[in-house]
Short mmCIF file of C-alpha atoms and ligand atoms in Angstrom, two decimals:
data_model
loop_
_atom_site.label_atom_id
_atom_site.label_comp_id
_atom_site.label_asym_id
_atom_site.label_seq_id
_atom_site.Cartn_x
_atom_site.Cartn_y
_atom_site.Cartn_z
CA UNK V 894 115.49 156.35 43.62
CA UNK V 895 118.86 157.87 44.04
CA UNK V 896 122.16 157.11 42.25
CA UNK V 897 122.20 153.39 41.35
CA UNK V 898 125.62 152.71 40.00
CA UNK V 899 127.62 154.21 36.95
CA UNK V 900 127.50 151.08 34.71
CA UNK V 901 123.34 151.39 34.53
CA UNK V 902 121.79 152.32 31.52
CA UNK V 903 121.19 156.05 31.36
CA UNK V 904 117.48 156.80 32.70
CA UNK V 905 115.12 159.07 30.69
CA UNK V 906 112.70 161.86 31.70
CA UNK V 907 109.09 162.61 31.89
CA UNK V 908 107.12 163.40 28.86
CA UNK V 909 104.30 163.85 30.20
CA UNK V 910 101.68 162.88 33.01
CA UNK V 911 98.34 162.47 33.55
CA UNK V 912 95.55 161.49 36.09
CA UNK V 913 92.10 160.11 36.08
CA UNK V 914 89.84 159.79 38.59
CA UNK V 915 88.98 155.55 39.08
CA UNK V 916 86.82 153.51 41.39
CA UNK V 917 88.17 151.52 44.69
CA UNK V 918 86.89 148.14 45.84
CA UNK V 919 83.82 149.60 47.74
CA UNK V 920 82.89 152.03 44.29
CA UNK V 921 85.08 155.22 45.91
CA UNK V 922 86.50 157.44 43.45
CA UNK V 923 90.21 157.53 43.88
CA UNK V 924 92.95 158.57 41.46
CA UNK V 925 95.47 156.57 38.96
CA UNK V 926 98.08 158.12 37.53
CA UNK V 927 100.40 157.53 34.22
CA UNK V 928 103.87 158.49 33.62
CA UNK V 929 105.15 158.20 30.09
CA UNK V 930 108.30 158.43 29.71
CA UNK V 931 110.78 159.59 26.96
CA UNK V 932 109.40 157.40 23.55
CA UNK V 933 105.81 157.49 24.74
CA UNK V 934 105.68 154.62 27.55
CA UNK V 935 103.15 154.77 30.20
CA UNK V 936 103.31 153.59 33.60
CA UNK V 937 100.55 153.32 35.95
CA UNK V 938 100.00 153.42 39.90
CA UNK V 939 96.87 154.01 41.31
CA UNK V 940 96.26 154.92 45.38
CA UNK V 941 93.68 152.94 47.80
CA UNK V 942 91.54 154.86 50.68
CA UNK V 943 91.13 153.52 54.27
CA UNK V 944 88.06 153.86 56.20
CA UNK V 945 89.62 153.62 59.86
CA UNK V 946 92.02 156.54 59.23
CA UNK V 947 94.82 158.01 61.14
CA UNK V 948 94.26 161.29 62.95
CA UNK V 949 97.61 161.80 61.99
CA UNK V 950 97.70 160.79 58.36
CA UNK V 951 97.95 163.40 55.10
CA UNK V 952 94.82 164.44 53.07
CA UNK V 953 93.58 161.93 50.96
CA UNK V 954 91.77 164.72 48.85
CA UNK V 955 91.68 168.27 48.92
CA UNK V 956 88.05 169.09 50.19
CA UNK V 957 87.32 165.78 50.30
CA UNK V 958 87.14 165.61 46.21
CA UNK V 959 88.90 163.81 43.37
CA UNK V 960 87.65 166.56 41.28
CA UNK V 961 89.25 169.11 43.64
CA UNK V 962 92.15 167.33 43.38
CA UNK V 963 92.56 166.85 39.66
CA UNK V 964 91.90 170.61 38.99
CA UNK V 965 94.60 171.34 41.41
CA UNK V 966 97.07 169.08 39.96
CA UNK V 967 96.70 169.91 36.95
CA UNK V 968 96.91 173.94 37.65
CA UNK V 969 100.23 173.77 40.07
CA UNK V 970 101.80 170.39 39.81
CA UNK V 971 101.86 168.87 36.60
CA UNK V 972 103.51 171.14 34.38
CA UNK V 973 106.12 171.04 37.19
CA UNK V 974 106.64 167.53 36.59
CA UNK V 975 107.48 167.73 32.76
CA UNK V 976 110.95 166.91 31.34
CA UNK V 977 112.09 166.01 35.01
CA UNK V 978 114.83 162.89 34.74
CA UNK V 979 114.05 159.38 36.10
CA UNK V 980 116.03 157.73 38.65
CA UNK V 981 115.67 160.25 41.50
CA UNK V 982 112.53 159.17 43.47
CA UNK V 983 113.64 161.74 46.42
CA UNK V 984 113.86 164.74 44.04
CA UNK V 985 110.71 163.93 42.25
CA UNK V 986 109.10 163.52 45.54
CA UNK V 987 110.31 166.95 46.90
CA UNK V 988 109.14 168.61 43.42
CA UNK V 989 105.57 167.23 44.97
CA UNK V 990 105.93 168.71 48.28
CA UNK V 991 107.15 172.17 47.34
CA UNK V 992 103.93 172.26 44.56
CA UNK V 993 101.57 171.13 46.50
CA UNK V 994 103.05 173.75 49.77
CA UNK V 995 101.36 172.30 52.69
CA UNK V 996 102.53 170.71 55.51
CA UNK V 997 99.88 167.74 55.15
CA UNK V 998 99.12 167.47 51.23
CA UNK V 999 95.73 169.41 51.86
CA UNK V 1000 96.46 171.23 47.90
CA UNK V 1001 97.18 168.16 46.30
CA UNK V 1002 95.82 165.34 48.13
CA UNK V 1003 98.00 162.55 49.64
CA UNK V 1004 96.48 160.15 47.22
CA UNK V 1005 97.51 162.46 44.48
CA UNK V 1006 101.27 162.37 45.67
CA UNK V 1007 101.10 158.42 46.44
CA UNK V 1008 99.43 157.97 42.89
CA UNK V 1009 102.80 159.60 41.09
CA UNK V 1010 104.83 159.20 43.67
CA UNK V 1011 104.65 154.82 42.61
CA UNK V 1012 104.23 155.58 39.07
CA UNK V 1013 107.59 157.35 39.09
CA UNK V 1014 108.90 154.60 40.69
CA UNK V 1015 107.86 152.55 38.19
CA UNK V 1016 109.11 154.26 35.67
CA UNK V 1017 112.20 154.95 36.97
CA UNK V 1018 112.63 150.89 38.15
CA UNK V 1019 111.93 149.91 34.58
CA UNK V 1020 114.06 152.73 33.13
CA UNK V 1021 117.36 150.50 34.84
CA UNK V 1022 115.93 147.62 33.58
CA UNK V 1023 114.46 146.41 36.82
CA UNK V 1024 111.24 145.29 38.89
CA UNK V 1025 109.96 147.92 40.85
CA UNK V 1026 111.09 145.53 44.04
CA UNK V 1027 114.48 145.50 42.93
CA UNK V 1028 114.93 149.11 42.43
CA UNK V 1029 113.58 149.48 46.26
CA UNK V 1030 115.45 146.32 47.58
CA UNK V 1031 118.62 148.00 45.80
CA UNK V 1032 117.89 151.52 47.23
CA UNK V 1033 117.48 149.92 51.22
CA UNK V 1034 120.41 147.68 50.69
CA UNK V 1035 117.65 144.61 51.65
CA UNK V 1036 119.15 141.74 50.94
CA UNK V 1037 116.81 138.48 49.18
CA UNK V 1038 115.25 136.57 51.92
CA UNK V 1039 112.06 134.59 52.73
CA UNK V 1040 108.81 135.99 51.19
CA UNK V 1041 107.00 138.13 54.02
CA UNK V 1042 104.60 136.42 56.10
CA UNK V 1043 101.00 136.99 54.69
CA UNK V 1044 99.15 138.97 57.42
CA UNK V 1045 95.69 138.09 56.73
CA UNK V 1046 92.39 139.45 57.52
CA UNK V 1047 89.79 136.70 57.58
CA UNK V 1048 87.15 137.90 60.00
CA UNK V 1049 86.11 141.82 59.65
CA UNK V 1050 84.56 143.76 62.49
CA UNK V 1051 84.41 147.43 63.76
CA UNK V 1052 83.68 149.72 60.40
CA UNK V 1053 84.93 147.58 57.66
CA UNK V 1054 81.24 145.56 58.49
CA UNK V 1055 78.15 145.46 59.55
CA UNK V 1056 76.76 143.46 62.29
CA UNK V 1057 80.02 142.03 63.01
CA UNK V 1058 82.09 141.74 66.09
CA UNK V 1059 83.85 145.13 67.26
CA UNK V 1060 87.34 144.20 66.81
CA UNK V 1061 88.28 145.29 63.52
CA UNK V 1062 90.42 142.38 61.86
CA UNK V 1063 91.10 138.86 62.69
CA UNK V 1064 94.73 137.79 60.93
CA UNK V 1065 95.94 134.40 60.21
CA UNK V 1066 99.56 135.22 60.44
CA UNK V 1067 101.14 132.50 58.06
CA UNK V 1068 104.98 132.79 57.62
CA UNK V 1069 106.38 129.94 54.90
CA UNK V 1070 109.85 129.90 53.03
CA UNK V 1071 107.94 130.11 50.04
CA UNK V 1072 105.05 132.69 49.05
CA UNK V 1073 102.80 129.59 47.51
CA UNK V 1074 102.56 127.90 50.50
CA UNK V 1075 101.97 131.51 52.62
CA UNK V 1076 98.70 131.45 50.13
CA UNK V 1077 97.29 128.76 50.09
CA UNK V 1078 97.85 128.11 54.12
CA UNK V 1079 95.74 131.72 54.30
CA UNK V 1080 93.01 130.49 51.97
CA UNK V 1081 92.67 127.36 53.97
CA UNK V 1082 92.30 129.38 57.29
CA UNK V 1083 89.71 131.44 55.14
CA UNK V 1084 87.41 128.64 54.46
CA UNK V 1085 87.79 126.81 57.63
CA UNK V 1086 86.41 129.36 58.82
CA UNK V 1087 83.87 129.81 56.60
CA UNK V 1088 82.68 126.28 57.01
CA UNK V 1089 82.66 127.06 60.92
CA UNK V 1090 80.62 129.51 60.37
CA UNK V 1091 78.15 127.59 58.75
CA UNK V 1092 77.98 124.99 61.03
CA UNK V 1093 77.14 127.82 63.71
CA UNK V 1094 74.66 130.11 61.76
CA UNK V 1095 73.36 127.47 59.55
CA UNK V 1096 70.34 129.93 59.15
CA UNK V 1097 72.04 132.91 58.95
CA UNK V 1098 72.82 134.75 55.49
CA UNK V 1099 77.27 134.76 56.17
CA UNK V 1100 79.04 137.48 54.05
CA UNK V 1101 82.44 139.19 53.73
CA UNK V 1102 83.25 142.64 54.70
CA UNK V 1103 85.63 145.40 52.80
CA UNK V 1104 88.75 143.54 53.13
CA UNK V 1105 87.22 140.05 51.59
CA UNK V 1106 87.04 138.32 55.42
CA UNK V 1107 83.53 137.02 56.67
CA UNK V 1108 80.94 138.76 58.24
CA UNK V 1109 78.69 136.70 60.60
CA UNK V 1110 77.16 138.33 63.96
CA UNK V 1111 79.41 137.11 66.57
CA UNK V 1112 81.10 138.85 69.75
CA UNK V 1113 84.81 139.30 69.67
CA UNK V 1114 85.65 136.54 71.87
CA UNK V 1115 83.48 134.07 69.92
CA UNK V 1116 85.15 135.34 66.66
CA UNK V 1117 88.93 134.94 67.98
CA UNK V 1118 88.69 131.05 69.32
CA UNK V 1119 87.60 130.36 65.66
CA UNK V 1120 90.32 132.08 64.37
CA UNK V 1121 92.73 130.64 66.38
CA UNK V 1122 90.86 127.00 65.91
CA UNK V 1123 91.42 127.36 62.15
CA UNK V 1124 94.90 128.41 62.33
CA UNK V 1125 95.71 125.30 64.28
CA UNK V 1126 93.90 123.10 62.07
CA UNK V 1127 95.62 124.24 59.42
CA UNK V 1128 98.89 124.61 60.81
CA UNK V 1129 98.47 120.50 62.05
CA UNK V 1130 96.80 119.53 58.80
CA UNK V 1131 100.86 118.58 57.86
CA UNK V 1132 99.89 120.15 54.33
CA UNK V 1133 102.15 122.72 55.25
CA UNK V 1134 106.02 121.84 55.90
CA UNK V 1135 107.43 124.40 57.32
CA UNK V 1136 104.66 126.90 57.68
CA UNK V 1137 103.60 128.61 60.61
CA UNK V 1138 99.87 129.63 60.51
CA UNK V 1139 99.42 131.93 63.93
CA UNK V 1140 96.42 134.51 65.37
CA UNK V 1141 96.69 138.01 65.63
CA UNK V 1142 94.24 141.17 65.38
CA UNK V 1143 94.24 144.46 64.28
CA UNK V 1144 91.90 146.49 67.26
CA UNK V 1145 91.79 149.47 65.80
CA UNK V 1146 91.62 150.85 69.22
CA UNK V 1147 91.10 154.65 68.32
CA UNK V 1148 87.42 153.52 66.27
CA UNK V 1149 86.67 151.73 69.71
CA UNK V 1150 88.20 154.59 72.12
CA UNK V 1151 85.21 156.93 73.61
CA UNK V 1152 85.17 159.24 76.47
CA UNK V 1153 88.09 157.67 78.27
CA UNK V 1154 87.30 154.25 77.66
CA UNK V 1155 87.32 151.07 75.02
CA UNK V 1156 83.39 150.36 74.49
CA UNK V 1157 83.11 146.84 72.70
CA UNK V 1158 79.66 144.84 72.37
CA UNK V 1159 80.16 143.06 75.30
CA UNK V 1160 83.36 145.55 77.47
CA UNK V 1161 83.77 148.99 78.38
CA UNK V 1162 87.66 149.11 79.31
CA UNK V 1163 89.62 152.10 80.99
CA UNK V 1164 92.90 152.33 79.30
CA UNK V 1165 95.03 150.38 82.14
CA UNK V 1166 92.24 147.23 81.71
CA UNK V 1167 92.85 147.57 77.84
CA UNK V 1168 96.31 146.90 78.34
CA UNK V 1169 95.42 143.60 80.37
CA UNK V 1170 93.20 142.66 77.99
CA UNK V 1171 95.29 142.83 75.35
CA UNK V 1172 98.09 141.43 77.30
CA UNK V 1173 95.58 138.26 78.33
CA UNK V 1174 94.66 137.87 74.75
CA UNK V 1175 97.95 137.24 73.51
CA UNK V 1176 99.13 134.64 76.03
CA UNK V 1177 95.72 132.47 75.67
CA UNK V 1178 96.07 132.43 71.98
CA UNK V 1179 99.44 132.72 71.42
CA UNK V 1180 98.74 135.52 69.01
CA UNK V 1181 101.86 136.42 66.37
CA UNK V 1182 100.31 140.01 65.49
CA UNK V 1183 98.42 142.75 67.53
CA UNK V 1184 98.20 146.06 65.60
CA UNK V 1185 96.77 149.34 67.25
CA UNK V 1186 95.94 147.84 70.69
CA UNK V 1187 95.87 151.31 72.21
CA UNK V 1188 94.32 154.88 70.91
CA UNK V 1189 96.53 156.70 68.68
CA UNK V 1190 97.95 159.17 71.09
CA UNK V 1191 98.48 156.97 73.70
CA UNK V 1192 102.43 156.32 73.28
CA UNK V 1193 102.77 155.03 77.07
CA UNK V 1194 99.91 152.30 76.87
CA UNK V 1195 101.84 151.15 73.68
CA UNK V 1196 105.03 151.08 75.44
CA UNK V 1197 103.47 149.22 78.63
CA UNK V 1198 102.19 146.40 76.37
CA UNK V 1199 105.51 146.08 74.57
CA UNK V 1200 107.66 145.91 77.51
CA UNK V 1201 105.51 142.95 78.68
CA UNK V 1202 106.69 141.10 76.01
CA UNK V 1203 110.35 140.32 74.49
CA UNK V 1204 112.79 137.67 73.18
CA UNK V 1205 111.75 135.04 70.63
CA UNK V 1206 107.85 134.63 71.62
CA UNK V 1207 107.06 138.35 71.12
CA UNK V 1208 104.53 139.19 69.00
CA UNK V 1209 104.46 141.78 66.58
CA UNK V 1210 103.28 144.95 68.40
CA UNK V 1211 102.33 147.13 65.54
CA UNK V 1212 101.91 150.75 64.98
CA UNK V 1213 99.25 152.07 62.19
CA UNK V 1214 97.38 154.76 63.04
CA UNK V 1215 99.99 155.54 65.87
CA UNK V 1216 102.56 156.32 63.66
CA UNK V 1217 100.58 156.80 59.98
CA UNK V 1218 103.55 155.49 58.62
CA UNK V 1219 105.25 159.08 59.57
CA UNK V 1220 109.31 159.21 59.96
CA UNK V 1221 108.72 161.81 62.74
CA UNK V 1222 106.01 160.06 64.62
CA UNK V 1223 107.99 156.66 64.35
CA UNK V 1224 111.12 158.48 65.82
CA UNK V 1225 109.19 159.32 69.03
CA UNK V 1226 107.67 156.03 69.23
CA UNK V 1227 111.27 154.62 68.99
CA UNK V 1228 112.45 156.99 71.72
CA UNK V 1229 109.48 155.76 73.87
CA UNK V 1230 109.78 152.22 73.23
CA UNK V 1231 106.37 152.17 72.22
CA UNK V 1232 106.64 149.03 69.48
CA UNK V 1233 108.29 146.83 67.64
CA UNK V 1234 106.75 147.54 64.79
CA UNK V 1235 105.45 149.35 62.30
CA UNK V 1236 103.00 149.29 59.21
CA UNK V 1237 103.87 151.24 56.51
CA UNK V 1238 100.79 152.60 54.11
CA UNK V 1239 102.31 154.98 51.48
CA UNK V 1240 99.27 157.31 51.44
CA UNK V 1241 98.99 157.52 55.35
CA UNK V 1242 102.32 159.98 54.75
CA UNK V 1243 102.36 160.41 50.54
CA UNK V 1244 105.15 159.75 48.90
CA UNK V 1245 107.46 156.77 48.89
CA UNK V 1246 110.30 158.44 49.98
CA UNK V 1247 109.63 159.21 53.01
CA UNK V 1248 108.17 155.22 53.60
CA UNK V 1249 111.45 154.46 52.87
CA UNK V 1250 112.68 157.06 55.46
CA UNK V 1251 110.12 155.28 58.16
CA UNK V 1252 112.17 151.40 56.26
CA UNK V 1253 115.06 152.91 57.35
CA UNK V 1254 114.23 154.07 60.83
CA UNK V 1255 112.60 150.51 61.76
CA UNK V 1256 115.86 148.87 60.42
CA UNK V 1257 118.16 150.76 62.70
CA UNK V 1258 115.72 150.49 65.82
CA UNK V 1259 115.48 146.49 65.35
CA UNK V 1260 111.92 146.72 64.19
CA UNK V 1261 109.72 144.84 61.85
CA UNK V 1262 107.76 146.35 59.57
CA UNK V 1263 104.40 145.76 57.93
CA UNK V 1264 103.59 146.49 54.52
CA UNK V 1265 99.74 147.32 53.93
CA UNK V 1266 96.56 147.49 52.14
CA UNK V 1267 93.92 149.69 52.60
CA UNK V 1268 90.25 148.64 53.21
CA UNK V 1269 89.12 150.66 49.79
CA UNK V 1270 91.67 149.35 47.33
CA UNK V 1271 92.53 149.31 43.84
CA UNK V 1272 93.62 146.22 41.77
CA UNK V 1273 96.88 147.43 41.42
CA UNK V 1274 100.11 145.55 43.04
CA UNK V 1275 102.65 147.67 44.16
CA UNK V 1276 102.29 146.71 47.48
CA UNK V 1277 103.86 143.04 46.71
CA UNK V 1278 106.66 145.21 45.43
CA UNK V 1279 107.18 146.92 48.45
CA UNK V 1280 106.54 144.39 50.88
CA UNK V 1281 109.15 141.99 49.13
CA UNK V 1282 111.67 145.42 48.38
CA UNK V 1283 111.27 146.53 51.86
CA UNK V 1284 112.10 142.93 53.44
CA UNK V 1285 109.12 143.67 55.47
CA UNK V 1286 108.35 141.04 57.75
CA UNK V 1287 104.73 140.80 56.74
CA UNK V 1288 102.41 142.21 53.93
CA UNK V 1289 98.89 143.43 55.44
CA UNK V 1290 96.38 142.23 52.59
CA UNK V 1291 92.92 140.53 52.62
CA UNK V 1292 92.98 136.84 51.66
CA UNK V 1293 90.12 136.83 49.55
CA UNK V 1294 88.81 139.35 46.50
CA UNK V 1295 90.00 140.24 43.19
CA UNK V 1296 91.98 143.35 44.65
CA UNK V 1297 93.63 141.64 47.52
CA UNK V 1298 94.23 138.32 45.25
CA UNK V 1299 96.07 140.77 42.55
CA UNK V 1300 98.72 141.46 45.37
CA UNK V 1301 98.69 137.80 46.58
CA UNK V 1302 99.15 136.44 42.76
CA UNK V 1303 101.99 139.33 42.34
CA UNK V 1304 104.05 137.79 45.32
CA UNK V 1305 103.77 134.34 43.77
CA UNK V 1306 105.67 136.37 40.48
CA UNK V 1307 108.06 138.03 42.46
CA UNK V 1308 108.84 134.99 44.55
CA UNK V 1309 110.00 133.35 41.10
CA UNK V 1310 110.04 129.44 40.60
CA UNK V 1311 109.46 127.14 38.29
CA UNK V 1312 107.11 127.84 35.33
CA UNK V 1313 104.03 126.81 34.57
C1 2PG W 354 93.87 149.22 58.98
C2 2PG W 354 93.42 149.35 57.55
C3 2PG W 354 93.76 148.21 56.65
P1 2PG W 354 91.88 151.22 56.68
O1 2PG W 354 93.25 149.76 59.90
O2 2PG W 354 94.92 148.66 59.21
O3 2PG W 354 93.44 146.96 57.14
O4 2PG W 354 92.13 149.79 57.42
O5 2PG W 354 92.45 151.13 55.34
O6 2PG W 354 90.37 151.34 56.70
O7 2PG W 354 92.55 152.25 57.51
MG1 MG W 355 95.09 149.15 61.32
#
């Protein structure tokens, strides 16, 4: 982070760094790396891998290889990184872009970069006595609100599963003033759901797909009046003061997008009927959240759904692999009035700095953003960090498995309260 006031404890430097190669949640070898800091303290931050990727996003890995990657890091990058100071996330970031020389972190891989690019972060947050939320809250100037709303994935489709429907994620949207009831509301959704299921396929082996939602072999419109079913039970169950428990969906339109048209199970839609479609689905279910409802070069589509919808009762109209979280990509969308929003995954661009450049953007346009997972993930926790220090409106995250639970469980910590 930059400058963060005179009267803050002097930050120290790098000692030294290293990298290892570790496993994601579906046995992918991705990288962790450690900063230790002047008087031998490590910090950690380790990067996830998505499956549906952005056309438009950085190299994960050079070659395709963690091994690749390590060699090169540790030839060209590393020793650059020695003895640098903490405190100054936008000059340690540039150090990584002029090492690694590429426009698109093809040298060092993107998941290289977002790997140290967090671990500095940390280091530097904890080297002014801080969480790494407040350092990033301080640095955007975001002041302490309500937790962000828990966007959810509790049905997987398209290629986080197999056999499921072709949409890729059903969300319970659940928005609360406090992050224990955003929680448990989403795990409630989860196994209403699951006991739906059940009662459905009672002879049919159920299971959960990448991102910890259930798998079960239904069509997309089957799968989205359960999800909208549960969310209403929940949200009338009166458990929940205060708590709004809504549908939305992540298409993933480019994984769906073939010759000109969106081919689903049951639909084959030209890019005008997609719009429709999408535009039908949110007024019969009220959805909160609809993320990539177009291909990701299709700026216009984007911007003919959005302007259907404004004021109050708009739903989130979210940009991932439309933007891949990139500050120049967003400012076109912007100019185009393509969304309201957009989801921010560190290694869809590589460093942090320039997610806070897309924070920033968002802010000034009115948007929301969207703080997110990735379907291969680590059981690391930054991203409650970021989500909270961000002021995002929402953090993208499974409900269910030990890696999306670890960011869940982290947002109950930042969100403070009472102990136990
Ligand atoms: C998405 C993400 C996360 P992936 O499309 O939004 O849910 O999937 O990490 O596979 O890109
Ligand atoms: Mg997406």
């Amino acid at each position: 982070m930059s400058a963060v006031g005179t009267s803050q404890p002097k930050p120290g430097s790098i000692e030294k760094v290293g990298l290892r190669k570790i496993y994601d949640s579906r046995g992918n070898g991705t990288v962790e790396a450690t900063i230790f800091v002047s008087g031998g303290h490590p910090f950690h931050a380790s990067c996830p891998s998505g499956a549906s990727t952005g056309a438009h996003e950085v190299t994960a890995f050079p070659e395709g290889s963690v091994e690749r990657g390590l060699e090169n890091a540790h030839a060209r990058v590393l020793p650059h990184l020695t003895g640098l100071p903490l405190g100054d996330q936008s000059a340690f970031d540039r150090v990584l872009k002029e090492r690694d020389g590429t426009p698109n972190f093809s040298f060092l891989g993107g998941n290289f970069a977002t790997a140290l690019s967090l671990a500095y972060a940390r280091a530097s947050a904890a080297a002014s006595r801080r969480e790494l939320w407040e350092q990033v809250a301080l640095e955007l100037g975001t002041p302490r609100g309500a937790p962000p709303a828990l966007v959810g994935n509790v049905i997987n489709g398209g290629v986080h599963a197999v056999g499921g429907p072709s949409i890729q994620e059903f969300i319970a949207f659940v928005q609360a003033p406090e992050p224990r009831s955003v929680v448990e509301a989403a795990v409630m959704v989860h196994r209403e759901i699951g006991q739906e299921l059940r009662r459905r396929f009672p002879s049919t082996a159920l299971g959960r797909g990448d991102e910890g939602g259930w798998v079960a072999p239904t069509d997309d419109d089957t799968a989205l009046s359960i999800l909208a079913e549960a969310c209403h039970k929940v949200q009338d169950s009166g458990k929940f003061p205060g708590t709004s428990v809504r549908p939305g969906l992540d298409l993933a339109a480019s994984e769906l997008f073939r010759e000109g048209h969106y081919q689903y199970q049951k639909r084959r839609l030209t890019p005008s009927e997609q719009v429709r479609y999408v535009a039908d689905l949110i007024e019969k279910f009220d959805l909160a959240y609809v993320e990539d409802p177009l291909e990701e070069e299709d700026f216009q589509g984007f911007a003919e759904l959005t302007g259907m919808f404004s004021g109050r009762k708009a739903p989130h109209i979210v940009g991932d692999d439309l933007y891949t979280t990139s500050p120049e990509r967003l400012k076109r969308g912007i100019r185009e009035r393509a969304s309201n929003s957009i989801l921010l995954k560190v290694n869809q661009v590589g460093t942090l700095s320039d997610t806070l450049e897309a924070v920033r953007l968002a802010r000034a346009a009115g948007w929301s953003t969207i703080a997110s997972h990735r379907s291969g993930e680590t059981t690391d926790n930054w991203l409650a960090h970021l989500a909270t220090g961000f002021g995002s409106a929402g953090i993208k995250c499974g409900v269910l498995g030990g890696e999306r639970v670890a960011k869940l469980n982290e947002l109950l910590r930042i969100g403070g309260g009472a102990f136990p």
